[in-house]
Amino acid sequence: MHKPIRVAIVGSGPSGMYAADALISQTAIPVSVDVIDKLPVPFGLVRYGVAPDHLSIRSVRDTLDKVFDKPGVRFVGNVEVGTDISVANLRDFFDAIVFTYGASRDRRLGIPGEDLDGSVAATDLVAWYCGHPEADRATFERLIPSATSAVVVGVGNVAVDVTRVLAKTVGELTHTDMPEYVFDTLRRSPITDIHVLGRRGPAQATYTTKELRELGELLDSDIVVDPADLVFDEASDQLIATDKAIARNVDVVKEWATRSKSGKSRRIHLHFMARPVELLGDERVHEVVVERTELDGTGAARGTGATFVIPADFVVRSVGYRGQPLAGVPFDETRSVIPNLDGRVQDGTQVVAGQYVAGWIKRGPTGIIGTNKKDATASVASLLADVDKLPTAPFATTADFDKWLAAAGVRAVGNEGWRAIDAAERALGATNGRDRTTIATNQDLLRAANLVSE
Ligand SMILES: Cc1cc2nc3c(=O)[nH]c(=O)nc-3n(C[C@H](O)[C@H](O)[C@H](O)COP(=O)(O)OP(=O)(O)OC[C@H]3O[C@@H](n4cnc5c(N)ncnc54)[C@H](O)[C@@H]3O)c2cc1C
């Protein structure tokens, strides 16, 4: 029998949970795994990204949660690596570290006016409506009830999610686990028009058909597509002919372009071949200057110089996520990922012994939740193949680590604490006739975990 190893996983999103599962499910090497997260609750973007009204996708967390039932796997929440404990310190307690801390920064548009009041990143809006403890509640509770026209920049699934949440009636959302304050704010939303901007054509948009279709099925929101925006060059025709998913997406918007408005209270305007070039306003944004684009034959878009203006007092930038560096770990600034070879962290051409990476911080923000399973399993295979070369941690027990955290004043949430939070959220949901209501502040989460009493 091989000697037991201790592995720290930094981040409890899907990639961290799949990595823990892959480690614990093999029998050749005895492993104990601590899944560390800066938040008091696990599951990363499955809890704080996936749209709350997509219940079946969010139920993935039930599958991920089963990993904590397996002997040898611990949740260590409310511990931020880089702040509460350094990577160098972690190495004292674990033979190997797997970085799975995701890619949580937003990409910027790089246009004038981007920082005006009323212009927000989709990352922040999503965090707010999902009840992330670090979300800026005051900003959204001020902006949404005072906005009438919104622009969403981007045509990926996240852009579609935020558009749908802004366009739905509160009645269409009350079955979700969104915190009460989100319903209260959305109930007061005077937004009547949501303009979605895609810089390329309908054949190049990156949303998926299921998510797209939902925009045309909302209770009190019409969908508006200008037939003139449906531009297809030779390369687009080729894509439509060879890719069924793209052909389906194009069929959906073509059908919408023939629909007449039915007089609903809200309208979603889908604009293709249109990119924002400037946000105008004194303090708060009140207009978006949009440039018409054309396809250049390779699938890319270029500006035509022709512009038009959309009145808007709320702008959501949804043009992607990027990773951020963690002190003590190599980082590729160009790709915003941790450089690696088959999941082994690399510093230049050298492999860093005992350090591995998986998920969005390994490959960038691409793929679906399931993509992280294959990815994390591959990184774990590299770790297990290296097992005889791992540096041995000097303090090799769970108790040593817990003692260090306690001495540093870190109140870690363990499996029991997480179970208590889970139960408290279900109980809170039951009082509102729902399965669950998200507890949205760190203080309340720690109180539910029985870590603070006041
Ligand atoms: C808005 C949005 C909606 C999405 N919807 C879907 C969908 O409907 N279907 C689908 O298949 N995919 C969806 N995805 C993609 C899916 O969420 C990702 O593929 C997946 O979450 C990536 O997993 P990850 O573990 O790499 O990162 P994450 O899920 O981001 O997990 C990272 C974890 O690391 C923690 N962390 C960060 N820094 C530290 C630190 N310093 N110390 C300790 N912990 C740290 C974070 O708190 C977080 O829990 C969506 C993504 C977004 C952004």
Short mmCIF file of N, CA and C in Angstrom, two decimals, residues 74-154:
data_model
loop_
_atom_site.label_atom_id
_atom_site.label_comp_id
_atom_site.label_asym_id
_atom_site.label_seq_id
_atom_site.Cartn_x
_atom_site.Cartn_y
_atom_site.Cartn_z
N ARG A 74 -13.04 16.89 2.91
CA ARG A 74 -13.56 17.92 3.82
C ARG A 74 -13.78 19.21 3.07
N PHE A 75 -14.83 19.93 3.44
CA PHE A 75 -14.99 21.30 2.98
C PHE A 75 -14.30 22.21 3.98
N VAL A 76 -13.51 23.14 3.49
CA VAL A 76 -12.86 24.12 4.38
C VAL A 76 -13.20 25.50 3.82
N GLY A 77 -14.40 25.98 4.19
CA GLY A 77 -14.89 27.24 3.63
C GLY A 77 -14.49 28.43 4.46
N ASN A 78 -14.69 29.62 3.87
CA ASN A 78 -14.37 30.89 4.55
C ASN A 78 -12.86 31.05 4.75
N VAL A 79 -12.09 30.42 3.87
CA VAL A 79 -10.62 30.52 3.94
C VAL A 79 -10.12 30.96 2.57
N GLU A 80 -9.64 32.19 2.49
CA GLU A 80 -9.18 32.70 1.20
C GLU A 80 -7.68 32.46 1.06
N VAL A 81 -7.33 31.67 0.06
CA VAL A 81 -5.90 31.42 -0.17
C VAL A 81 -5.31 32.68 -0.79
N GLY A 82 -4.18 33.11 -0.26
CA GLY A 82 -3.58 34.38 -0.71
C GLY A 82 -3.84 35.48 0.30
N THR A 83 -4.90 35.32 1.12
CA THR A 83 -5.22 36.33 2.15
C THR A 83 -5.15 35.70 3.54
N ASP A 84 -5.98 34.66 3.76
CA ASP A 84 -5.99 34.01 5.07
C ASP A 84 -4.79 33.08 5.24
N ILE A 85 -4.38 32.50 4.12
CA ILE A 85 -3.20 31.62 4.15
C ILE A 85 -2.49 31.72 2.80
N SER A 86 -1.17 31.77 2.83
CA SER A 86 -0.44 31.89 1.56
C SER A 86 -0.25 30.51 0.96
N VAL A 87 0.11 30.51 -0.32
CA VAL A 87 0.37 29.22 -0.99
C VAL A 87 1.57 28.54 -0.33
N ALA A 88 2.57 29.34 0.05
CA ALA A 88 3.76 28.77 0.71
C ALA A 88 3.36 28.08 2.01
N ASN A 89 2.46 28.71 2.79
CA ASN A 89 1.97 28.10 4.04
C ASN A 89 1.23 26.80 3.77
N LEU A 90 0.39 26.83 2.72
CA LEU A 90 -0.39 25.63 2.38
C LEU A 90 0.53 24.44 2.14
N ARG A 91 1.68 24.72 1.54
CA ARG A 91 2.60 23.63 1.20
C ARG A 91 3.14 22.94 2.44
N ASP A 92 3.06 23.64 3.59
CA ASP A 92 3.49 23.00 4.84
C ASP A 92 2.54 21.89 5.27
N PHE A 93 1.29 21.96 4.80
CA PHE A 93 0.27 21.04 5.29
C PHE A 93 -0.21 20.02 4.26
N PHE A 94 0.15 20.25 3.00
CA PHE A 94 -0.38 19.37 1.95
C PHE A 94 0.76 18.93 1.01
N ASP A 95 0.70 17.68 0.56
CA ASP A 95 1.72 17.17 -0.35
C ASP A 95 1.52 17.70 -1.76
N ALA A 96 0.26 18.00 -2.07
CA ALA A 96 -0.04 18.55 -3.41
C ALA A 96 -1.17 19.56 -3.29
N ILE A 97 -1.15 20.54 -4.21
CA ILE A 97 -2.22 21.56 -4.25
C ILE A 97 -2.79 21.56 -5.68
N VAL A 98 -4.11 21.57 -5.77
CA VAL A 98 -4.75 21.71 -7.09
C VAL A 98 -5.48 23.06 -7.09
N PHE A 99 -5.09 23.95 -8.00
CA PHE A 99 -5.74 25.26 -8.08
C PHE A 99 -6.95 25.17 -9.00
N THR A 100 -8.11 25.46 -8.44
CA THR A 100 -9.36 25.41 -9.21
C THR A 100 -10.19 26.64 -8.84
N TYR A 101 -9.53 27.80 -8.80
CA TYR A 101 -10.21 28.97 -8.26
C TYR A 101 -10.93 29.83 -9.30
N GLY A 102 -11.08 29.29 -10.52
CA GLY A 102 -11.98 29.92 -11.48
C GLY A 102 -11.45 31.20 -12.10
N ALA A 103 -12.33 31.89 -12.80
CA ALA A 103 -11.97 33.12 -13.54
C ALA A 103 -13.08 34.12 -13.29
N SER A 104 -12.93 34.95 -12.25
CA SER A 104 -14.07 35.75 -11.81
C SER A 104 -14.04 37.21 -12.23
N ARG A 105 -12.98 37.65 -12.90
CA ARG A 105 -12.93 39.07 -13.31
C ARG A 105 -13.65 39.25 -14.64
N ASP A 106 -14.25 40.43 -14.84
CA ASP A 106 -14.92 40.66 -16.11
C ASP A 106 -13.93 41.20 -17.14
N ARG A 107 -14.22 40.93 -18.42
CA ARG A 107 -13.44 41.58 -19.49
C ARG A 107 -14.05 42.95 -19.76
N ARG A 108 -13.22 43.90 -20.15
CA ARG A 108 -13.72 45.25 -20.37
C ARG A 108 -13.93 45.53 -21.85
N LEU A 109 -14.77 46.54 -22.13
CA LEU A 109 -15.03 46.89 -23.53
C LEU A 109 -13.91 47.76 -24.09
N GLY A 110 -13.30 48.57 -23.21
CA GLY A 110 -12.23 49.47 -23.67
C GLY A 110 -12.77 50.62 -24.50
N ILE A 111 -13.94 51.16 -24.12
CA ILE A 111 -14.50 52.30 -24.88
C ILE A 111 -14.75 53.48 -23.93
N PRO A 112 -14.80 54.71 -24.46
CA PRO A 112 -15.06 55.86 -23.59
C PRO A 112 -16.42 55.74 -22.90
N GLY A 113 -16.47 56.17 -21.65
CA GLY A 113 -17.74 56.17 -20.90
C GLY A 113 -18.03 54.87 -20.19
N GLU A 114 -17.16 53.89 -20.36
CA GLU A 114 -17.42 52.56 -19.78
C GLU A 114 -17.61 52.60 -18.27
N ASP A 115 -16.96 53.59 -17.61
CA ASP A 115 -17.04 53.64 -16.14
C ASP A 115 -18.11 54.60 -15.62
N LEU A 116 -18.97 55.10 -16.51
CA LEU A 116 -20.07 55.96 -16.04
C LEU A 116 -20.97 55.19 -15.09
N ASP A 117 -21.62 55.90 -14.18
CA ASP A 117 -22.61 55.27 -13.31
C ASP A 117 -23.69 54.65 -14.21
N GLY A 118 -24.16 53.49 -13.85
CA GLY A 118 -25.19 52.82 -14.67
C GLY A 118 -24.60 51.78 -15.61
N SER A 119 -23.27 51.80 -15.78
CA SER A 119 -22.62 50.79 -16.61
C SER A 119 -22.00 49.74 -15.69
N VAL A 120 -22.43 48.50 -15.84
CA VAL A 120 -22.00 47.45 -14.90
C VAL A 120 -21.50 46.23 -15.67
N ALA A 121 -20.73 45.40 -14.97
CA ALA A 121 -20.28 44.14 -15.56
C ALA A 121 -21.34 43.07 -15.28
N ALA A 122 -21.58 42.20 -16.26
CA ALA A 122 -22.53 41.10 -16.06
C ALA A 122 -22.12 40.28 -14.82
N THR A 123 -20.80 40.12 -14.64
CA THR A 123 -20.27 39.40 -13.46
C THR A 123 -20.93 39.92 -12.18
N ASP A 124 -21.00 41.26 -12.07
CA ASP A 124 -21.52 41.87 -10.84
C ASP A 124 -23.04 41.75 -10.75
N LEU A 125 -23.71 41.90 -11.89
CA LEU A 125 -25.18 41.78 -11.87
C LEU A 125 -25.59 40.35 -11.51
N VAL A 126 -24.89 39.38 -12.11
CA VAL A 126 -25.19 37.97 -11.84
C VAL A 126 -24.93 37.66 -10.36
N ALA A 127 -23.80 38.17 -9.85
CA ALA A 127 -23.47 37.93 -8.44
C ALA A 127 -24.58 38.49 -7.55
N TRP A 128 -25.11 39.65 -7.94
CA TRP A 128 -26.16 40.29 -7.14
C TRP A 128 -27.43 39.43 -7.14
N TYR A 129 -27.89 39.03 -8.33
CA TYR A 129 -29.18 38.32 -8.31
C TYR A 129 -29.05 36.89 -7.79
N CYS A 130 -27.80 36.37 -7.75
CA CYS A 130 -27.61 35.03 -7.16
C CYS A 130 -27.36 35.09 -5.65
N GLY A 131 -27.25 36.30 -5.08
CA GLY A 131 -27.05 36.42 -3.63
C GLY A 131 -25.62 36.16 -3.18
N HIS A 132 -24.63 36.53 -4.03
CA HIS A 132 -23.21 36.38 -3.65
C HIS A 132 -22.91 37.33 -2.49
N PRO A 133 -22.23 36.84 -1.43
CA PRO A 133 -21.99 37.73 -0.29
C PRO A 133 -21.14 38.96 -0.61
N GLU A 134 -20.35 38.91 -1.69
CA GLU A 134 -19.53 40.08 -2.03
C GLU A 134 -20.22 41.02 -3.02
N ALA A 135 -21.47 40.73 -3.39
CA ALA A 135 -22.16 41.56 -4.39
C ALA A 135 -22.43 42.96 -3.85
N ASP A 136 -22.45 43.92 -4.77
CA ASP A 136 -22.69 45.31 -4.39
C ASP A 136 -24.20 45.58 -4.43
N ARG A 137 -24.89 45.24 -3.34
CA ARG A 137 -26.36 45.36 -3.30
C ARG A 137 -26.83 46.78 -3.54
N ALA A 138 -26.17 47.72 -2.86
CA ALA A 138 -26.65 49.11 -2.90
C ALA A 138 -26.69 49.61 -4.35
N THR A 139 -25.69 49.28 -5.13
CA THR A 139 -25.64 49.77 -6.52
C THR A 139 -26.83 49.26 -7.32
N PHE A 140 -27.11 47.97 -7.24
CA PHE A 140 -28.20 47.43 -8.06
C PHE A 140 -29.57 47.84 -7.53
N GLU A 141 -29.66 48.01 -6.21
CA GLU A 141 -30.94 48.43 -5.64
C GLU A 141 -31.23 49.91 -5.96
N ARG A 142 -30.18 50.63 -6.34
CA ARG A 142 -30.36 52.02 -6.79
C ARG A 142 -30.57 52.08 -8.30
N LEU A 143 -29.76 51.31 -9.05
CA LEU A 143 -29.80 51.44 -10.52
C LEU A 143 -31.06 50.83 -11.14
N ILE A 144 -31.44 49.64 -10.71
CA ILE A 144 -32.53 48.95 -11.41
C ILE A 144 -33.87 49.68 -11.24
N PRO A 145 -34.23 50.12 -10.03
CA PRO A 145 -35.52 50.81 -9.91
C PRO A 145 -35.55 52.18 -10.58
N SER A 146 -34.40 52.66 -11.08
CA SER A 146 -34.40 53.97 -11.73
C SER A 146 -34.00 53.87 -13.20
N ALA A 147 -34.09 52.67 -13.78
CA ALA A 147 -33.71 52.49 -15.19
C ALA A 147 -34.95 52.19 -16.03
N THR A 148 -34.99 52.74 -17.24
CA THR A 148 -36.12 52.41 -18.12
C THR A 148 -35.67 51.65 -19.37
N SER A 149 -34.42 51.88 -19.79
CA SER A 149 -33.94 51.23 -21.01
C SER A 149 -32.55 50.66 -20.76
N ALA A 150 -32.40 49.37 -21.01
CA ALA A 150 -31.11 48.71 -20.74
C ALA A 150 -30.46 48.27 -22.05
N VAL A 151 -29.13 48.28 -22.06
CA VAL A 151 -28.38 47.69 -23.16
C VAL A 151 -27.53 46.56 -22.59
N VAL A 152 -27.62 45.39 -23.18
CA VAL A 152 -26.77 44.27 -22.78
C VAL A 152 -25.78 44.05 -23.93
N VAL A 153 -24.50 44.16 -23.63
CA VAL A 153 -23.50 44.01 -24.69
C VAL A 153 -22.99 42.57 -24.68
N GLY A 154 -23.22 41.85 -25.78
CA GLY A 154 -22.76 40.46 -25.87
C GLY A 154 -23.92 39.55 -26.23
#
